[in-house]
Amino acid sequence: MTHGQSSSAEAKATVIDGKAVAAEIIAKVAVETGRLIAAGGVAPGLAVVLVGDDAASQVYVGAKGRKATELGFHSVQHTLPLSTSEAEVLAIVGELNRDPAIHGILVQLPLPRHIDTTKVIEAIDPAKDVDGFHPINVGRLAIGERDRALVSCTPAGCLLLIQRVLGDLAGKNALVIGRSNIVGKPMAQLLLQESCTVTVAHSRSRDLPGLARQADIIVAAVGRPEMVRGDWIKPGAVIIDVGMNRIPAPERGQGKTRLVGDVAYAEAAAVASAITPVPGGVGPMTIAMLMANTLTAACRAAGKPEPTF
Ligand code: GUN
């Protein structure tokens, strides 16, 4: 974590260094993986399934496989053509479910339109569902059984970042902007579990700026470039920006783009007490939590104690 310098009378937020926190988590996963193997367990095994040729998905899947290999995990990747049928994907998931060397199965989303995403997610053994998308894991999180669930990686990473800054979250007002199954909903459940007063806002919410002004914590996960403005933010709030939006950047030259979050960073940083940058904030945490979930699944399969992150 680095502390911003106050160059003027204006307070400047702490920049939450997600890359550094992610590196700490990866280091812990490495140590705990060694411990699991020394205790007679096997190396955690992660299988990633990619269907089709979505460029962004290829980049994400490649990064996940490389990190798993770096950690000494058993790492498997199934790269399937766009023409792959739903039955073929379900057959591969079935094989991975039965493979004792595999502890984590991740089917990269989005899937091609001819494949029913819900059906594929529900075919994954919940004990191997390192994305935390299976209804069993979603349900366990919702009823407060996090210790038996696997939790969606991005919100789990966001929670760790918030806790690093604030410690105990009990009684804080938290606003989650976005209600996706991958980020918004599990984020709200995690914050509720930490005894926050949670509001979930979405595209039909009224007076979003008014809701934001009451929040001690804002998690923005809507996919709208720089939507959250500085004057929406309560002084001293903690801002977590899950957005990854590529926008035109003509100032960098013709046809150039740049990556921005869902929060207008410079404005927000002048008001908030801490904020995640884009890139380098939430992004690196997602892969780190995927590795942590895979290790957790491997420890549970081996009947060994699991580390906490
Ligand atoms: N696509 C975008 N985010 C995710 C994720 O967290 N998991 C999977 N499987 N696909 C994604």
PDB file of C-alpha atoms and ligand atoms in Angstrom:
ATOM      1  CA  MET A   1       0.000   0.000   0.000  1.00  0.00           C
ATOM      2  CA  THR A   2       1.399   3.412  -0.911  1.00  0.00           C
ATOM      3  CA  HIS A   3       0.346   6.682   0.603  1.00  0.00           C
ATOM      4  CA  GLY A   4      -0.427   9.534  -1.731  1.00  0.00           C
ATOM      5  CA  GLN A   5       1.446  12.739  -1.063  1.00  0.00           C
ATOM      6  CA  SER A   6      -0.672  15.794  -0.391  1.00  0.00           C
ATOM      7  CA  SER A   7       0.622  18.237  -2.935  1.00  0.00           C
ATOM      8  CA  SER A   8      -1.972  20.837  -1.931  1.00  0.00           C
ATOM      9  CA  ALA A   9      -4.407  21.480   0.890  1.00  0.00           C
ATOM     10  CA  GLU A  10      -6.582  18.830  -0.756  1.00  0.00           C
ATOM     11  CA  ALA A  11      -6.580  15.415   0.905  1.00  0.00           C
ATOM     12  CA  LYS A  12      -5.416  12.630  -1.383  1.00  0.00           C
ATOM     13  CA  ALA A  13      -6.538   9.050  -1.104  1.00  0.00           C
ATOM     14  CA  THR A  14      -4.322   6.087  -0.333  1.00  0.00           C
ATOM     15  CA  VAL A  15      -3.849   4.126  -3.549  1.00  0.00           C
ATOM     16  CA  ILE A  16      -4.744   0.500  -2.858  1.00  0.00           C
ATOM     17  CA  ASP A  17      -2.033  -1.552  -4.544  1.00  0.00           C
ATOM     18  CA  GLY A  18      -3.900  -4.640  -5.722  1.00  0.00           C
ATOM     19  CA  LYS A  19      -0.832  -5.952  -7.486  1.00  0.00           C
ATOM     20  CA  ALA A  20       1.144  -6.014  -4.237  1.00  0.00           C
ATOM     21  CA  VAL A  21      -1.688  -7.611  -2.233  1.00  0.00           C
ATOM     22  CA  ALA A  22      -2.203 -10.195  -4.995  1.00  0.00           C
ATOM     23  CA  ALA A  23       1.526 -11.003  -4.893  1.00  0.00           C
ATOM     24  CA  GLU A  24       1.274 -11.576  -1.124  1.00  0.00           C
ATOM     25  CA  ILE A  25      -1.652 -13.955  -1.641  1.00  0.00           C
ATOM     26  CA  ILE A  26       0.186 -15.844  -4.377  1.00  0.00           C
ATOM     27  CA  ALA A  27       3.217 -16.151  -2.079  1.00  0.00           C
ATOM     28  CA  LYS A  28       0.974 -17.605   0.635  1.00  0.00           C
ATOM     29  CA  VAL A  29      -0.626 -20.013  -1.864  1.00  0.00           C
ATOM     30  CA  ALA A  30       2.890 -21.180  -2.823  1.00  0.00           C
ATOM     31  CA  VAL A  31       3.893 -21.809   0.813  1.00  0.00           C
ATOM     32  CA  GLU A  32       0.618 -23.558   1.656  1.00  0.00           C
ATOM     33  CA  THR A  33       0.808 -25.680  -1.519  1.00  0.00           C
ATOM     34  CA  GLY A  34       4.241 -26.894  -0.382  1.00  0.00           C
ATOM     35  CA  ARG A  35       2.763 -27.674   3.032  1.00  0.00           C
ATOM     36  CA  LEU A  36      -0.141 -29.635   1.495  1.00  0.00           C
ATOM     37  CA  ILE A  37       2.206 -31.712  -0.643  1.00  0.00           C
ATOM     38  CA  ALA A  38       4.565 -32.323   2.311  1.00  0.00           C
ATOM     39  CA  ALA A  39       1.579 -33.517   4.362  1.00  0.00           C
ATOM     40  CA  GLY A  40       0.941 -36.220   1.787  1.00  0.00           C
ATOM     41  CA  GLY A  41      -1.551 -34.361  -0.378  1.00  0.00           C
ATOM     42  CA  VAL A  42      -1.235 -33.930  -4.122  1.00  0.00           C
ATOM     43  CA  ALA A  43      -0.493 -30.731  -6.039  1.00  0.00           C
ATOM     44  CA  PRO A  44      -3.677 -28.691  -6.599  1.00  0.00           C
ATOM     45  CA  GLY A  45      -5.057 -29.332 -10.097  1.00  0.00           C
ATOM     46  CA  LEU A  46      -6.818 -26.615 -12.106  1.00  0.00           C
ATOM     47  CA  ALA A  47      -8.626 -27.215 -15.394  1.00  0.00           C
ATOM     48  CA  VAL A  48      -9.658 -24.253 -17.517  1.00  0.00           C
ATOM     49  CA  VAL A  49     -12.130 -24.742 -20.353  1.00  0.00           C
ATOM     50  CA  LEU A  50     -12.335 -22.172 -23.141  1.00  0.00           C
ATOM     51  CA  VAL A  51     -14.878 -22.439 -25.946  1.00  0.00           C
ATOM     52  CA  GLY A  52     -14.579 -20.237 -29.020  1.00  0.00           C
ATOM     53  CA  ASP A  53     -12.139 -17.516 -29.962  1.00  0.00           C
ATOM     54  CA  ASP A  54     -13.048 -14.488 -27.835  1.00  0.00           C
ATOM     55  CA  ALA A  55      -9.790 -12.511 -27.702  1.00  0.00           C
ATOM     56  CA  ALA A  56     -10.211 -11.187 -24.145  1.00  0.00           C
ATOM     57  CA  SER A  57     -11.093 -14.666 -22.851  1.00  0.00           C
ATOM     58  CA  GLN A  58      -7.959 -16.094 -24.472  1.00  0.00           C
ATOM     59  CA  VAL A  59      -5.842 -13.527 -22.626  1.00  0.00           C
ATOM     60  CA  TYR A  60      -7.532 -14.261 -19.254  1.00  0.00           C
ATOM     61  CA  VAL A  61      -7.315 -18.035 -19.694  1.00  0.00           C
ATOM     62  CA  GLY A  62      -3.648 -17.847 -20.682  1.00  0.00           C
ATOM     63  CA  ALA A  63      -2.873 -15.786 -17.562  1.00  0.00           C
ATOM     64  CA  LYS A  64      -4.739 -18.243 -15.299  1.00  0.00           C
ATOM     65  CA  GLY A  65      -2.881 -21.248 -16.749  1.00  0.00           C
ATOM     66  CA  ARG A  66       0.522 -19.542 -16.457  1.00  0.00           C
ATOM     67  CA  LYS A  67      -0.043 -18.596 -12.806  1.00  0.00           C
ATOM     68  CA  ALA A  68      -1.157 -22.145 -11.963  1.00  0.00           C
ATOM     69  CA  THR A  69       1.953 -23.602 -13.622  1.00  0.00           C
ATOM     70  CA  GLU A  70       4.197 -21.062 -11.827  1.00  0.00           C
ATOM     71  CA  LEU A  71       2.749 -22.266  -8.507  1.00  0.00           C
ATOM     72  CA  GLY A  72       3.527 -25.891  -9.324  1.00  0.00           C
ATOM     73  CA  PHE A  73      -0.144 -26.745  -9.763  1.00  0.00           C
ATOM     74  CA  HIS A  74      -1.240 -29.483 -12.137  1.00  0.00           C
ATOM     75  CA  SER A  75      -2.623 -27.228 -14.876  1.00  0.00           C
ATOM     76  CA  VAL A  76      -4.829 -28.372 -17.739  1.00  0.00           C
ATOM     77  CA  GLN A  77      -6.412 -26.315 -20.482  1.00  0.00           C
ATOM     78  CA  HIS A  78      -9.154 -27.435 -22.864  1.00  0.00           C
ATOM     79  CA  THR A  79      -9.362 -25.081 -25.814  1.00  0.00           C
ATOM     80  CA  LEU A  80     -12.390 -25.956 -27.906  1.00  0.00           C
ATOM     81  CA  PRO A  81     -13.580 -24.536 -31.230  1.00  0.00           C
ATOM     82  CA  LEU A  82     -16.660 -22.312 -31.465  1.00  0.00           C
ATOM     83  CA  SER A  83     -18.491 -25.207 -33.134  1.00  0.00           C
ATOM     84  CA  THR A  84     -18.272 -27.366 -29.969  1.00  0.00           C
ATOM     85  CA  SER A  85     -21.707 -28.606 -28.914  1.00  0.00           C
ATOM     86  CA  GLU A  86     -23.215 -28.210 -25.461  1.00  0.00           C
ATOM     87  CA  ALA A  87     -23.127 -32.012 -25.077  1.00  0.00           C
ATOM     88  CA  GLU A  88     -19.377 -32.029 -25.761  1.00  0.00           C
ATOM     89  CA  VAL A  89     -18.740 -29.324 -23.153  1.00  0.00           C
ATOM     90  CA  LEU A  90     -20.892 -31.215 -20.637  1.00  0.00           C
ATOM     91  CA  ALA A  91     -18.942 -34.419 -21.397  1.00  0.00           C
ATOM     92  CA  ILE A  92     -15.623 -32.665 -20.688  1.00  0.00           C
ATOM     93  CA  VAL A  93     -16.963 -31.205 -17.449  1.00  0.00           C
ATOM     94  CA  GLY A  94     -18.106 -34.720 -16.472  1.00  0.00           C
ATOM     95  CA  GLU A  95     -14.634 -36.140 -17.118  1.00  0.00           C
ATOM     96  CA  LEU A  96     -13.005 -33.375 -15.070  1.00  0.00           C
ATOM     97  CA  ASN A  97     -15.506 -33.975 -12.244  1.00  0.00           C
ATOM     98  CA  ARG A  98     -14.350 -37.618 -12.117  1.00  0.00           C
ATOM     99  CA  ASP A  99     -10.607 -36.865 -12.420  1.00  0.00           C
ATOM    100  CA  PRO A 100      -9.013 -37.042  -8.928  1.00  0.00           C
ATOM    101  CA  ALA A 101      -6.015 -34.960 -10.109  1.00  0.00           C
ATOM    102  CA  ILE A 102      -8.348 -32.007 -10.803  1.00  0.00           C
ATOM    103  CA  HIS A 103      -9.584 -29.932  -7.839  1.00  0.00           C
ATOM    104  CA  GLY A 104     -10.750 -26.834  -9.676  1.00  0.00           C
ATOM    105  CA  ILE A 105     -12.769 -26.495 -12.884  1.00  0.00           C
ATOM    106  CA  LEU A 106     -13.259 -23.126 -14.524  1.00  0.00           C
ATOM    107  CA  VAL A 107     -15.333 -22.718 -17.668  1.00  0.00           C
ATOM    108  CA  GLN A 108     -14.487 -19.310 -19.074  1.00  0.00           C
ATOM    109  CA  LEU A 109     -17.497 -17.057 -19.709  1.00  0.00           C
ATOM    110  CA  PRO A 110     -19.090 -15.878 -21.867  1.00  0.00           C
ATOM    111  CA  LEU A 111     -19.898 -19.158 -23.620  1.00  0.00           C
ATOM    112  CA  PRO A 112     -21.066 -19.140 -27.245  1.00  0.00           C
ATOM    113  CA  ARG A 113     -24.793 -18.482 -27.605  1.00  0.00           C
ATOM    114  CA  HIS A 114     -25.703 -22.053 -28.558  1.00  0.00           C
ATOM    115  CA  ILE A 115     -24.488 -23.311 -25.167  1.00  0.00           C
ATOM    116  CA  ASP A 116     -26.685 -22.946 -22.057  1.00  0.00           C
ATOM    117  CA  THR A 117     -24.390 -21.333 -19.468  1.00  0.00           C
ATOM    118  CA  THR A 118     -26.588 -22.297 -16.509  1.00  0.00           C
ATOM    119  CA  LYS A 119     -26.596 -25.942 -17.569  1.00  0.00           C
ATOM    120  CA  VAL A 120     -22.798 -25.990 -17.833  1.00  0.00           C
ATOM    121  CA  ILE A 121     -22.292 -24.264 -14.468  1.00  0.00           C
ATOM    122  CA  GLU A 122     -24.716 -26.663 -12.784  1.00  0.00           C
ATOM    123  CA  ALA A 123     -22.846 -29.642 -14.286  1.00  0.00           C
ATOM    124  CA  ILE A 124     -19.647 -28.704 -12.406  1.00  0.00           C
ATOM    125  CA  ASP A 125     -19.087 -30.568  -9.125  1.00  0.00           C
ATOM    126  CA  PRO A 126     -19.683 -27.812  -6.505  1.00  0.00           C
ATOM    127  CA  ALA A 127     -16.550 -28.985  -4.657  1.00  0.00           C
ATOM    128  CA  LYS A 128     -14.516 -28.168  -7.803  1.00  0.00           C
ATOM    129  CA  ASP A 129     -16.379 -24.964  -8.727  1.00  0.00           C
ATOM    130  CA  VAL A 130     -13.485 -22.554  -8.131  1.00  0.00           C
ATOM    131  CA  ASP A 131     -15.473 -19.734  -9.782  1.00  0.00           C
ATOM    132  CA  GLY A 132     -18.125 -20.070  -7.066  1.00  0.00           C
ATOM    133  CA  PHE A 133     -20.912 -19.846  -9.659  1.00  0.00           C
ATOM    134  CA  HIS A 134     -22.756 -23.113  -8.863  1.00  0.00           C
ATOM    135  CA  PRO A 135     -26.075 -22.579  -7.038  1.00  0.00           C
ATOM    136  CA  ILE A 136     -24.790 -24.730  -4.136  1.00  0.00           C
ATOM    137  CA  ASN A 137     -21.865 -22.357  -3.585  1.00  0.00           C
ATOM    138  CA  VAL A 138     -24.016 -19.263  -4.147  1.00  0.00           C
ATOM    139  CA  GLY A 139     -26.479 -20.663  -1.601  1.00  0.00           C
ATOM    140  CA  ARG A 140     -23.819 -21.523   0.972  1.00  0.00           C
ATOM    141  CA  LEU A 141     -22.478 -17.977   0.761  1.00  0.00           C
ATOM    142  CA  ALA A 142     -26.016 -16.604   1.128  1.00  0.00           C
ATOM    143  CA  ILE A 143     -26.734 -18.632   4.291  1.00  0.00           C
ATOM    144  CA  GLY A 144     -23.434 -17.646   5.863  1.00  0.00           C
ATOM    145  CA  GLU A 145     -21.582 -20.931   5.326  1.00  0.00           C
ATOM    146  CA  ARG A 146     -18.576 -19.394   3.678  1.00  0.00           C
ATOM    147  CA  ASP A 147     -16.288 -21.981   5.228  1.00  0.00           C
ATOM    148  CA  ARG A 148     -17.970 -24.712   3.155  1.00  0.00           C
ATOM    149  CA  ALA A 149     -18.448 -22.629  -0.004  1.00  0.00           C
ATOM    150  CA  LEU A 150     -16.187 -21.566  -2.828  1.00  0.00           C
ATOM    151  CA  VAL A 151     -16.697 -17.834  -3.398  1.00  0.00           C
ATOM    152  CA  SER A 152     -16.516 -15.898  -6.660  1.00  0.00           C
ATOM    153  CA  CYS A 153     -12.943 -14.668  -7.076  1.00  0.00           C
ATOM    154  CA  THR A 154     -13.379 -10.980  -7.916  1.00  0.00           C
ATOM    155  CA  PRO A 155     -15.681 -10.084  -4.992  1.00  0.00           C
ATOM    156  CA  ALA A 156     -13.590 -12.229  -2.619  1.00  0.00           C
ATOM    157  CA  GLY A 157     -10.553 -10.195  -3.714  1.00  0.00           C
ATOM    158  CA  CYS A 158     -12.422  -6.903  -3.312  1.00  0.00           C
ATOM    159  CA  LEU A 159     -13.377  -7.840   0.262  1.00  0.00           C
ATOM    160  CA  LEU A 160      -9.739  -8.534   1.147  1.00  0.00           C
ATOM    161  CA  LEU A 161      -8.726  -5.129  -0.218  1.00  0.00           C
ATOM    162  CA  ILE A 162     -11.469  -3.376   1.781  1.00  0.00           C
ATOM    163  CA  GLN A 163     -10.487  -5.229   4.965  1.00  0.00           C
ATOM    164  CA  ARG A 164      -6.835  -4.264   4.478  1.00  0.00           C
ATOM    165  CA  VAL A 165      -7.869  -0.618   4.607  1.00  0.00           C
ATOM    166  CA  LEU A 166     -10.676  -0.642   7.172  1.00  0.00           C
ATOM    167  CA  GLY A 167     -10.159  -3.746   9.317  1.00  0.00           C
ATOM    168  CA  ASP A 168     -13.536  -4.551  10.902  1.00  0.00           C
ATOM    169  CA  LEU A 169     -16.400  -3.562   8.593  1.00  0.00           C
ATOM    170  CA  ALA A 170     -19.285  -3.930  11.069  1.00  0.00           C
ATOM    171  CA  GLY A 171     -21.842  -1.152  10.766  1.00  0.00           C
ATOM    172  CA  LYS A 172     -20.348   0.446   7.658  1.00  0.00           C
ATOM    173  CA  ASN A 173     -22.675   1.612   4.902  1.00  0.00           C
ATOM    174  CA  ALA A 174     -21.668  -0.244   1.734  1.00  0.00           C
ATOM    175  CA  LEU A 175     -22.985   0.520  -1.736  1.00  0.00           C
ATOM    176  CA  VAL A 176     -22.517  -2.090  -4.455  1.00  0.00           C
ATOM    177  CA  ILE A 177     -23.226  -0.684  -7.906  1.00  0.00           C
ATOM    178  CA  GLY A 178     -24.099  -3.556 -10.252  1.00  0.00           C
ATOM    179  CA  ARG A 179     -26.065  -6.757  -9.645  1.00  0.00           C
ATOM    180  CA  SER A 180     -24.254  -9.361 -11.734  1.00  0.00           C
ATOM    181  CA  ASN A 181     -24.001 -12.954 -10.539  1.00  0.00           C
ATOM    182  CA  ILE A 182     -20.212 -12.804 -10.913  1.00  0.00           C
ATOM    183  CA  VAL A 183     -19.531  -9.625  -8.916  1.00  0.00           C
ATOM    184  CA  GLY A 184     -22.440  -7.514  -7.597  1.00  0.00           C
ATOM    185  CA  LYS A 185     -24.581 -10.155  -5.883  1.00  0.00           C
ATOM    186  CA  PRO A 186     -21.756 -12.136  -4.222  1.00  0.00           C
ATOM    187  CA  MET A 187     -20.080  -8.841  -3.214  1.00  0.00           C
ATOM    188  CA  ALA A 188     -23.278  -7.779  -1.445  1.00  0.00           C
ATOM    189  CA  GLN A 189     -23.472 -11.143   0.350  1.00  0.00           C
ATOM    190  CA  LEU A 190     -19.853 -10.925   1.497  1.00  0.00           C
ATOM    191  CA  LEU A 191     -20.317  -7.393   2.849  1.00  0.00           C
ATOM    192  CA  LEU A 192     -23.545  -8.413   4.591  1.00  0.00           C
ATOM    193  CA  GLN A 193     -21.672 -11.311   6.187  1.00  0.00           C
ATOM    194  CA  GLU A 194     -19.186  -8.724   7.519  1.00  0.00           C
ATOM    195  CA  SER A 195     -22.130  -6.869   9.111  1.00  0.00           C
ATOM    196  CA  CYS A 196     -22.201  -3.958   6.694  1.00  0.00           C
ATOM    197  CA  THR A 197     -25.482  -2.216   5.874  1.00  0.00           C
ATOM    198  CA  VAL A 198     -25.585  -3.095   2.199  1.00  0.00           C
ATOM    199  CA  THR A 199     -27.344  -1.336  -0.661  1.00  0.00           C
ATOM    200  CA  VAL A 200     -27.279  -2.866  -4.144  1.00  0.00           C
ATOM    201  CA  ALA A 201     -27.814  -0.305  -6.880  1.00  0.00           C
ATOM    202  CA  HIS A 202     -28.366  -1.011 -10.577  1.00  0.00           C
ATOM    203  CA  SER A 203     -29.502   0.555 -13.823  1.00  0.00           C
ATOM    204  CA  ARG A 204     -33.040   1.148 -12.490  1.00  0.00           C
ATOM    205  CA  SER A 205     -31.965   2.667  -9.163  1.00  0.00           C
ATOM    206  CA  ARG A 206     -33.136   6.199  -8.413  1.00  0.00           C
ATOM    207  CA  ASP A 207     -30.733   8.895  -7.278  1.00  0.00           C
ATOM    208  CA  LEU A 208     -27.508   6.936  -7.471  1.00  0.00           C
ATOM    209  CA  PRO A 209     -25.447  10.006  -6.451  1.00  0.00           C
ATOM    210  CA  GLY A 210     -27.607  10.327  -3.320  1.00  0.00           C
ATOM    211  CA  LEU A 211     -27.093   6.652  -2.441  1.00  0.00           C
ATOM    212  CA  ALA A 212     -23.357   6.981  -3.043  1.00  0.00           C
ATOM    213  CA  ARG A 213     -23.063  10.028  -0.751  1.00  0.00           C
ATOM    214  CA  GLN A 214     -24.170   7.897   2.217  1.00  0.00           C
ATOM    215  CA  ALA A 215     -21.672   5.115   1.570  1.00  0.00           C
ATOM    216  CA  ASP A 216     -18.520   4.437   3.599  1.00  0.00           C
ATOM    217  CA  ILE A 217     -17.613   1.802   1.006  1.00  0.00           C
ATOM    218  CA  ILE A 218     -18.451   1.844  -2.707  1.00  0.00           C
ATOM    219  CA  VAL A 219     -17.839  -1.134  -4.981  1.00  0.00           C
ATOM    220  CA  ALA A 220     -18.453  -0.113  -8.591  1.00  0.00           C
ATOM    221  CA  ALA A 221     -19.049  -3.003 -10.991  1.00  0.00           C
ATOM    222  CA  VAL A 222     -21.280  -1.720 -13.766  1.00  0.00           C
ATOM    223  CA  GLY A 223     -19.042  -1.464 -16.821  1.00  0.00           C
ATOM    224  CA  ARG A 224     -19.732   2.210 -17.472  1.00  0.00           C
ATOM    225  CA  PRO A 225     -16.584   4.261 -17.960  1.00  0.00           C
ATOM    226  CA  GLU A 226     -16.026   6.835 -15.185  1.00  0.00           C
ATOM    227  CA  MET A 227     -19.681   6.850 -14.135  1.00  0.00           C
ATOM    228  CA  VAL A 228     -19.036   7.445 -10.422  1.00  0.00           C
ATOM    229  CA  ARG A 229     -18.052  11.108 -10.021  1.00  0.00           C
ATOM    230  CA  GLY A 230     -16.042  12.815  -7.293  1.00  0.00           C
ATOM    231  CA  ASP A 231     -19.057  14.772  -5.996  1.00  0.00           C
ATOM    232  CA  TRP A 232     -20.943  11.498  -5.370  1.00  0.00           C
ATOM    233  CA  ILE A 233     -18.394  10.423  -2.795  1.00  0.00           C
ATOM    234  CA  LYS A 234     -18.599  10.914   0.954  1.00  0.00           C
ATOM    235  CA  PRO A 235     -15.295  12.345   2.209  1.00  0.00           C
ATOM    236  CA  GLY A 236     -13.134   9.520   3.543  1.00  0.00           C
ATOM    237  CA  ALA A 237     -15.002   6.708   1.768  1.00  0.00           C
ATOM    238  CA  VAL A 238     -13.184   3.616   0.437  1.00  0.00           C
ATOM    239  CA  ILE A 239     -13.656   3.125  -3.303  1.00  0.00           C
ATOM    240  CA  ILE A 240     -13.230  -0.219  -5.066  1.00  0.00           C
ATOM    241  CA  ASP A 241     -13.379   0.021  -8.849  1.00  0.00           C
ATOM    242  CA  VAL A 242     -14.093  -3.282 -10.620  1.00  0.00           C
ATOM    243  CA  GLY A 243     -14.623  -1.586 -14.000  1.00  0.00           C
ATOM    244  CA  MET A 244     -12.363  -2.362 -16.957  1.00  0.00           C
ATOM    245  CA  ASN A 245     -13.488  -0.165 -19.818  1.00  0.00           C
ATOM    246  CA  ARG A 246     -11.476   0.503 -22.934  1.00  0.00           C
ATOM    247  CA  ILE A 247     -12.206   3.986 -24.262  1.00  0.00           C
ATOM    248  CA  PRO A 248     -10.824   5.985 -27.192  1.00  0.00           C
ATOM    249  CA  ALA A 249      -7.737   8.038 -26.332  1.00  0.00           C
ATOM    250  CA  PRO A 250      -7.138  10.326 -29.324  1.00  0.00           C
ATOM    251  CA  GLU A 251      -4.643  12.323 -27.197  1.00  0.00           C
ATOM    252  CA  ARG A 252      -2.358   9.253 -27.442  1.00  0.00           C
ATOM    253  CA  GLY A 253      -2.620   9.178 -31.212  1.00  0.00           C
ATOM    254  CA  GLN A 254      -5.119   8.101 -33.805  1.00  0.00           C
ATOM    255  CA  GLY A 255      -6.951   4.870 -33.007  1.00  0.00           C
ATOM    256  CA  LYS A 256      -5.344   4.590 -29.531  1.00  0.00           C
ATOM    257  CA  THR A 257      -7.326   3.531 -26.481  1.00  0.00           C
ATOM    258  CA  ARG A 258      -6.887   3.524 -22.722  1.00  0.00           C
ATOM    259  CA  LEU A 259      -8.279   1.478 -19.869  1.00  0.00           C
ATOM    260  CA  VAL A 260     -10.506   3.251 -17.322  1.00  0.00           C
ATOM    261  CA  GLY A 261     -12.655   2.036 -14.468  1.00  0.00           C
ATOM    262  CA  ASP A 262     -16.261   2.776 -13.504  1.00  0.00           C
ATOM    263  CA  VAL A 263     -15.006   5.598 -11.267  1.00  0.00           C
ATOM    264  CA  ALA A 264     -13.654   8.989 -12.362  1.00  0.00           C
ATOM    265  CA  TYR A 265     -10.323   8.300 -10.660  1.00  0.00           C
ATOM    266  CA  ALA A 266      -8.758  11.733 -10.210  1.00  0.00           C
ATOM    267  CA  GLU A 267     -11.978  13.309  -8.906  1.00  0.00           C
ATOM    268  CA  ALA A 268     -12.660  10.396  -6.573  1.00  0.00           C
ATOM    269  CA  ALA A 269      -9.094  10.244  -5.252  1.00  0.00           C
ATOM    270  CA  ALA A 270      -9.404  13.850  -4.102  1.00  0.00           C
ATOM    271  CA  VAL A 271     -12.339  12.948  -1.800  1.00  0.00           C
ATOM    272  CA  ALA A 272     -11.919   9.279  -0.838  1.00  0.00           C
ATOM    273  CA  SER A 273      -9.597   7.933   1.879  1.00  0.00           C
ATOM    274  CA  ALA A 274      -8.535   4.976  -0.284  1.00  0.00           C
ATOM    275  CA  ILE A 275      -9.144   3.913  -3.872  1.00  0.00           C
ATOM    276  CA  THR A 276      -8.149   1.131  -6.251  1.00  0.00           C
ATOM    277  CA  PRO A 277      -6.504   2.198  -9.516  1.00  0.00           C
ATOM    278  CA  VAL A 278      -7.406   0.739 -12.929  1.00  0.00           C
ATOM    279  CA  PRO A 279      -5.360  -1.156 -13.935  1.00  0.00           C
ATOM    280  CA  GLY A 280      -3.452  -2.532 -10.930  1.00  0.00           C
ATOM    281  CA  GLY A 281      -6.271  -2.598  -8.373  1.00  0.00           C
ATOM    282  CA  VAL A 282      -8.917  -5.311  -8.433  1.00  0.00           C
ATOM    283  CA  GLY A 283      -7.691  -7.046 -11.621  1.00  0.00           C
ATOM    284  CA  PRO A 284      -4.641  -8.837 -10.178  1.00  0.00           C
ATOM    285  CA  MET A 285      -6.707  -9.987  -7.174  1.00  0.00           C
ATOM    286  CA  THR A 286      -9.030 -12.093  -9.331  1.00  0.00           C
ATOM    287  CA  ILE A 287      -6.334 -14.527 -10.475  1.00  0.00           C
ATOM    288  CA  ALA A 288      -4.794 -14.636  -6.990  1.00  0.00           C
ATOM    289  CA  MET A 289      -8.166 -15.630  -5.483  1.00  0.00           C
ATOM    290  CA  LEU A 290      -8.649 -18.264  -8.193  1.00  0.00           C
ATOM    291  CA  MET A 291      -5.363 -19.857  -7.113  1.00  0.00           C
ATOM    292  CA  ALA A 292      -6.435 -19.572  -3.462  1.00  0.00           C
ATOM    293  CA  ASN A 293      -9.787 -21.250  -4.266  1.00  0.00           C
ATOM    294  CA  THR A 294      -8.026 -24.070  -6.135  1.00  0.00           C
ATOM    295  CA  LEU A 295      -5.739 -24.695  -3.158  1.00  0.00           C
ATOM    296  CA  THR A 296      -8.759 -24.591  -0.821  1.00  0.00           C
ATOM    297  CA  ALA A 297     -10.565 -27.174  -2.981  1.00  0.00           C
ATOM    298  CA  ALA A 298      -7.449 -29.396  -2.994  1.00  0.00           C
ATOM    299  CA  CYS A 299      -7.094 -29.183   0.816  1.00  0.00           C
ATOM    300  CA  ARG A 300     -10.765 -30.119   1.281  1.00  0.00           C
ATOM    301  CA  ALA A 301     -10.428 -33.044  -1.171  1.00  0.00           C
ATOM    302  CA  ALA A 302      -7.401 -34.298   0.800  1.00  0.00           C
ATOM    303  CA  GLY A 303      -9.116 -33.803   4.174  1.00  0.00           C
ATOM    304  CA  LYS A 304      -6.348 -31.391   5.226  1.00  0.00           C
ATOM    305  CA  PRO A 305      -6.779 -28.042   7.002  1.00  0.00           C
ATOM    306  CA  GLU A 306      -7.256 -25.157   4.596  1.00  0.00           C
ATOM    307  CA  PRO A 307      -5.430 -21.832   4.834  1.00  0.00           C
ATOM    308  CA  THR A 308      -7.400 -18.628   5.318  1.00  0.00           C
ATOM    309  CA  PHE A 309      -6.828 -15.663   3.060  1.00  0.00           C
TER     310      PHE A 309
HETATM  311  N1  GUN B   1     -15.499 -14.066 -17.474  1.00  0.00           N
HETATM  312  C1  GUN B   1     -15.339 -12.870 -16.877  1.00  0.00           C
HETATM  313  N2  GUN B   1     -15.051 -13.033 -15.571  1.00  0.00           N
HETATM  314  C2  GUN B   1     -15.037 -14.355 -15.350  1.00  0.00           C
HETATM  315  C3  GUN B   1     -14.774 -15.142 -14.190  1.00  0.00           C
HETATM  316  O1  GUN B   1     -14.538 -14.661 -13.079  1.00  0.00           O
HETATM  317  N3  GUN B   1     -14.842 -16.489 -14.373  1.00  0.00           N
HETATM  318  C4  GUN B   1     -15.135 -17.059 -15.574  1.00  0.00           C
HETATM  319  N4  GUN B   1     -15.188 -18.385 -15.645  1.00  0.00           N
HETATM  320  N5  GUN B   1     -15.369 -16.352 -16.664  1.00  0.00           N
HETATM  321  C5  GUN B   1     -15.313 -15.009 -16.532  1.00  0.00           C
END
